[in-house]
Amino acid sequence: MTVARRQHFFLADRGHGLPYSKGLAASSLMVTGLSPARSYAVANKVEEELRSQPAGDLSSSYIRKVTLEVLDREAGRKYVEAYLKWESVVELDGPLIILLGGATGVGKSTIATQLATRLGITRVVSTDAVREVLRSAFTAQMFPTLYSSSFEADNALRQPIPNSGDRLIIGFREQAAAVAVGAQALIDRAVAEGTDMILEGAHLVPGFLQSVDSEEAVIVSLVITVDDEQLHRDHFHCRSREARPKDRYLKSFDKIRRIQRYMVSSALMREVPTIEHCDDVDATLSRIIDHVLTKALNTVEEGTRAGSEEAADPAAEPLSLGGRREDIAHESIL
């Protein structure tokens, strides 16, 4: 019995002679918003087309051409445009930092984890972890709202509030303001280290961070919502299979919805986009990735224009583009 040998393709214009990898190709396609299954299916089609060519070395430009053609045919022009955006984004020298805010139970943790996988980001941090660190520094007597859930912060308020004030929102704001200090430190550290990061949590209220703009990084702020109340309730029923009991959340469901309305209002006031999560994670991720790529591409274009202006000035130093992500781009289709 004769076993057919697997046909390998090597990149002729890569000094290392690296072979084409369907797995890495599928990973690179996920940045377009395609699900892992569809990305792998497209990568498989690309491999089939490459196999129709004589065995040997192929140029990376040819593999890119085939990839875009197959992506257009199998998924559509929208995903081709997203792929082209990502190719431009990888020229950015600074880190990509994504801030995902939203009320309890909207699916932030699930979205953050899967978004990290698709974008190749290894650092995902929850603001609940930041709150835990702050608890080690402040006692419950010193900072009582830190020791309650976001939707129960009203019970921890000590100071008197105006009759017209919303005790829940005031308590939540006090907790969010404290956690924002730690969140800001994480962002500053990621920028200084040049490390991509996703930060998610109910405490990421638009307007509470000192600055979400940086010339040294692409920082994208989003608020995740679940507009359908029944769907939002269903999320907590799913949590019944986890360690956290659903009854506690459902008992405070009206409070959680009020916090969501407050966060949406804050987002609208500060022009922070809101992304509705309709329980289709792939669709939600696709919208988020599209927004992230658009924001990052705008940053790249602004940097390119600034670089052109500096180049026209003999005394100015040229803007540094390329570098850390450029190598990733070169290997993404291997």
PDB file of C-alpha atoms in Angstrom, residues 151-254:
ATOM      1  CA  PHE A 151     -25.249  46.394  42.260  1.00  0.00           C
ATOM      2  CA  GLU A 152     -25.190  46.388  46.079  1.00  0.00           C
ATOM      3  CA  ALA A 153     -22.939  49.397  46.625  1.00  0.00           C
ATOM      4  CA  ASP A 154     -25.936  51.441  47.806  1.00  0.00           C
ATOM      5  CA  ASN A 155     -26.092  49.295  50.945  1.00  0.00           C
ATOM      6  CA  ALA A 156     -22.488  50.202  51.784  1.00  0.00           C
ATOM      7  CA  LEU A 157     -22.858  53.977  51.555  1.00  0.00           C
ATOM      8  CA  ARG A 158     -22.030  55.770  54.781  1.00  0.00           C
ATOM      9  CA  GLN A 159     -22.380  59.440  53.940  1.00  0.00           C
ATOM     10  CA  PRO A 160     -25.793  61.141  53.687  1.00  0.00           C
ATOM     11  CA  ILE A 161     -27.060  61.808  50.186  1.00  0.00           C
ATOM     12  CA  PRO A 162     -29.551  64.380  48.829  1.00  0.00           C
ATOM     13  CA  ASN A 163     -33.209  63.392  48.826  1.00  0.00           C
ATOM     14  CA  SER A 164     -33.192  63.638  45.047  1.00  0.00           C
ATOM     15  CA  GLY A 165     -30.084  61.478  44.714  1.00  0.00           C
ATOM     16  CA  ASP A 166     -30.098  57.896  43.453  1.00  0.00           C
ATOM     17  CA  ARG A 167     -28.471  55.945  46.265  1.00  0.00           C
ATOM     18  CA  LEU A 168     -27.628  52.988  43.986  1.00  0.00           C
ATOM     19  CA  ILE A 169     -25.898  55.092  41.342  1.00  0.00           C
ATOM     20  CA  ILE A 170     -24.042  57.177  43.930  1.00  0.00           C
ATOM     21  CA  GLY A 171     -22.725  54.028  45.614  1.00  0.00           C
ATOM     22  CA  PHE A 172     -21.809  52.491  42.267  1.00  0.00           C
ATOM     23  CA  ARG A 173     -20.007  55.662  41.192  1.00  0.00           C
ATOM     24  CA  GLU A 174     -18.008  55.678  44.432  1.00  0.00           C
ATOM     25  CA  GLN A 175     -16.913  52.090  43.845  1.00  0.00           C
ATOM     26  CA  ALA A 176     -16.171  52.690  40.139  1.00  0.00           C
ATOM     27  CA  ALA A 177     -14.085  55.770  40.959  1.00  0.00           C
ATOM     28  CA  ALA A 178     -11.925  53.762  43.365  1.00  0.00           C
ATOM     29  CA  VAL A 179     -11.444  50.843  40.962  1.00  0.00           C
ATOM     30  CA  ALA A 180     -10.670  53.283  38.142  1.00  0.00           C
ATOM     31  CA  VAL A 181      -7.465  54.263  39.952  1.00  0.00           C
ATOM     32  CA  GLY A 182      -6.194  50.695  39.743  1.00  0.00           C
ATOM     33  CA  ALA A 183      -7.484  50.274  36.189  1.00  0.00           C
ATOM     34  CA  GLN A 184      -5.648  53.423  35.128  1.00  0.00           C
ATOM     35  CA  ALA A 185      -2.428  52.027  36.594  1.00  0.00           C
ATOM     36  CA  LEU A 186      -2.876  48.821  34.583  1.00  0.00           C
ATOM     37  CA  ILE A 187      -3.399  50.802  31.386  1.00  0.00           C
ATOM     38  CA  ASP A 188      -0.371  52.999  32.038  1.00  0.00           C
ATOM     39  CA  ARG A 189       1.756  49.910  32.717  1.00  0.00           C
ATOM     40  CA  ALA A 190       0.585  48.206  29.509  1.00  0.00           C
ATOM     41  CA  VAL A 191       1.396  51.326  27.485  1.00  0.00           C
ATOM     42  CA  ALA A 192       4.848  51.603  29.066  1.00  0.00           C
ATOM     43  CA  GLU A 193       5.582  47.920  28.400  1.00  0.00           C
ATOM     44  CA  GLY A 194       4.061  47.941  24.921  1.00  0.00           C
ATOM     45  CA  THR A 195       1.785  45.044  25.890  1.00  0.00           C
ATOM     46  CA  ASP A 196      -1.604  44.359  24.304  1.00  0.00           C
ATOM     47  CA  MET A 197      -4.372  43.999  26.892  1.00  0.00           C
ATOM     48  CA  ILE A 198      -8.109  43.569  27.287  1.00  0.00           C
ATOM     49  CA  LEU A 199      -9.572  45.059  30.464  1.00  0.00           C
ATOM     50  CA  GLU A 200     -13.195  44.201  31.229  1.00  0.00           C
ATOM     51  CA  GLY A 201     -15.594  44.912  34.038  1.00  0.00           C
ATOM     52  CA  ALA A 202     -18.619  46.736  35.355  1.00  0.00           C
ATOM     53  CA  HIS A 203     -16.368  49.467  36.768  1.00  0.00           C
ATOM     54  CA  LEU A 204     -15.223  50.741  33.364  1.00  0.00           C
ATOM     55  CA  VAL A 205     -17.703  53.598  33.264  1.00  0.00           C
ATOM     56  CA  PRO A 206     -16.999  56.141  30.496  1.00  0.00           C
ATOM     57  CA  GLY A 207     -15.512  59.280  32.008  1.00  0.00           C
ATOM     58  CA  PHE A 208     -13.947  57.707  35.102  1.00  0.00           C
ATOM     59  CA  LEU A 209     -10.505  57.018  33.670  1.00  0.00           C
ATOM     60  CA  GLN A 210      -8.104  59.946  33.630  1.00  0.00           C
ATOM     61  CA  SER A 211      -7.325  59.495  29.968  1.00  0.00           C
ATOM     62  CA  VAL A 212      -8.256  56.896  27.372  1.00  0.00           C
ATOM     63  CA  ASP A 213      -6.291  58.595  24.614  1.00  0.00           C
ATOM     64  CA  SER A 214      -2.606  57.982  24.098  1.00  0.00           C
ATOM     65  CA  GLU A 215      -0.169  58.777  21.347  1.00  0.00           C
ATOM     66  CA  GLU A 216       1.738  55.641  22.340  1.00  0.00           C
ATOM     67  CA  ALA A 217      -1.122  53.140  22.060  1.00  0.00           C
ATOM     68  CA  VAL A 218      -4.471  52.376  20.468  1.00  0.00           C
ATOM     69  CA  ILE A 219      -6.989  52.433  23.314  1.00  0.00           C
ATOM     70  CA  VAL A 220     -10.521  51.376  22.374  1.00  0.00           C
ATOM     71  CA  SER A 221     -13.384  51.866  24.840  1.00  0.00           C
ATOM     72  CA  LEU A 222     -16.695  50.037  24.426  1.00  0.00           C
ATOM     73  CA  VAL A 223     -19.767  49.387  26.554  1.00  0.00           C
ATOM     74  CA  ILE A 224     -21.479  46.007  26.133  1.00  0.00           C
ATOM     75  CA  THR A 225     -25.257  45.942  26.657  1.00  0.00           C
ATOM     76  CA  VAL A 226     -28.124  43.461  26.616  1.00  0.00           C
ATOM     77  CA  ASP A 227     -31.227  45.413  25.685  1.00  0.00           C
ATOM     78  CA  ASP A 228     -33.646  42.483  25.957  1.00  0.00           C
ATOM     79  CA  GLU A 229     -34.552  42.084  29.637  1.00  0.00           C
ATOM     80  CA  GLN A 230     -35.531  38.421  29.352  1.00  0.00           C
ATOM     81  CA  LEU A 231     -32.294  37.582  27.571  1.00  0.00           C
ATOM     82  CA  HIS A 232     -30.398  39.390  30.318  1.00  0.00           C
ATOM     83  CA  ARG A 233     -32.251  37.313  32.931  1.00  0.00           C
ATOM     84  CA  ASP A 234     -31.425  34.134  31.028  1.00  0.00           C
ATOM     85  CA  HIS A 235     -27.722  34.922  31.358  1.00  0.00           C
ATOM     86  CA  PHE A 236     -28.055  34.528  35.125  1.00  0.00           C
ATOM     87  CA  HIS A 237     -29.832  31.194  34.752  1.00  0.00           C
ATOM     88  CA  CYS A 238     -26.754  30.029  32.849  1.00  0.00           C
ATOM     89  CA  ARG A 239     -24.679  31.131  35.836  1.00  0.00           C
ATOM     90  CA  SER A 240     -26.547  28.630  37.997  1.00  0.00           C
ATOM     91  CA  ARG A 241     -24.187  26.014  36.581  1.00  0.00           C
ATOM     92  CA  GLU A 242     -21.274  28.044  37.913  1.00  0.00           C
ATOM     93  CA  ALA A 243     -20.120  28.727  41.452  1.00  0.00           C
ATOM     94  CA  ARG A 244     -22.080  31.975  41.686  1.00  0.00           C
ATOM     95  CA  PRO A 245     -25.766  31.443  42.650  1.00  0.00           C
ATOM     96  CA  LYS A 246     -28.293  32.979  40.264  1.00  0.00           C
ATOM     97  CA  ASP A 247     -30.830  33.961  42.945  1.00  0.00           C
ATOM     98  CA  ARG A 248     -28.642  36.738  44.304  1.00  0.00           C
ATOM     99  CA  TYR A 249     -28.397  38.330  40.860  1.00  0.00           C
ATOM    100  CA  LEU A 250     -32.052  37.878  39.954  1.00  0.00           C
ATOM    101  CA  LYS A 251     -33.084  39.438  43.268  1.00  0.00           C
ATOM    102  CA  SER A 252     -31.098  42.545  42.300  1.00  0.00           C
ATOM    103  CA  PHE A 253     -31.994  42.401  38.600  1.00  0.00           C
ATOM    104  CA  ASP A 254     -33.775  45.772  38.595  1.00  0.00           C
TER     105      ASP A 254
END
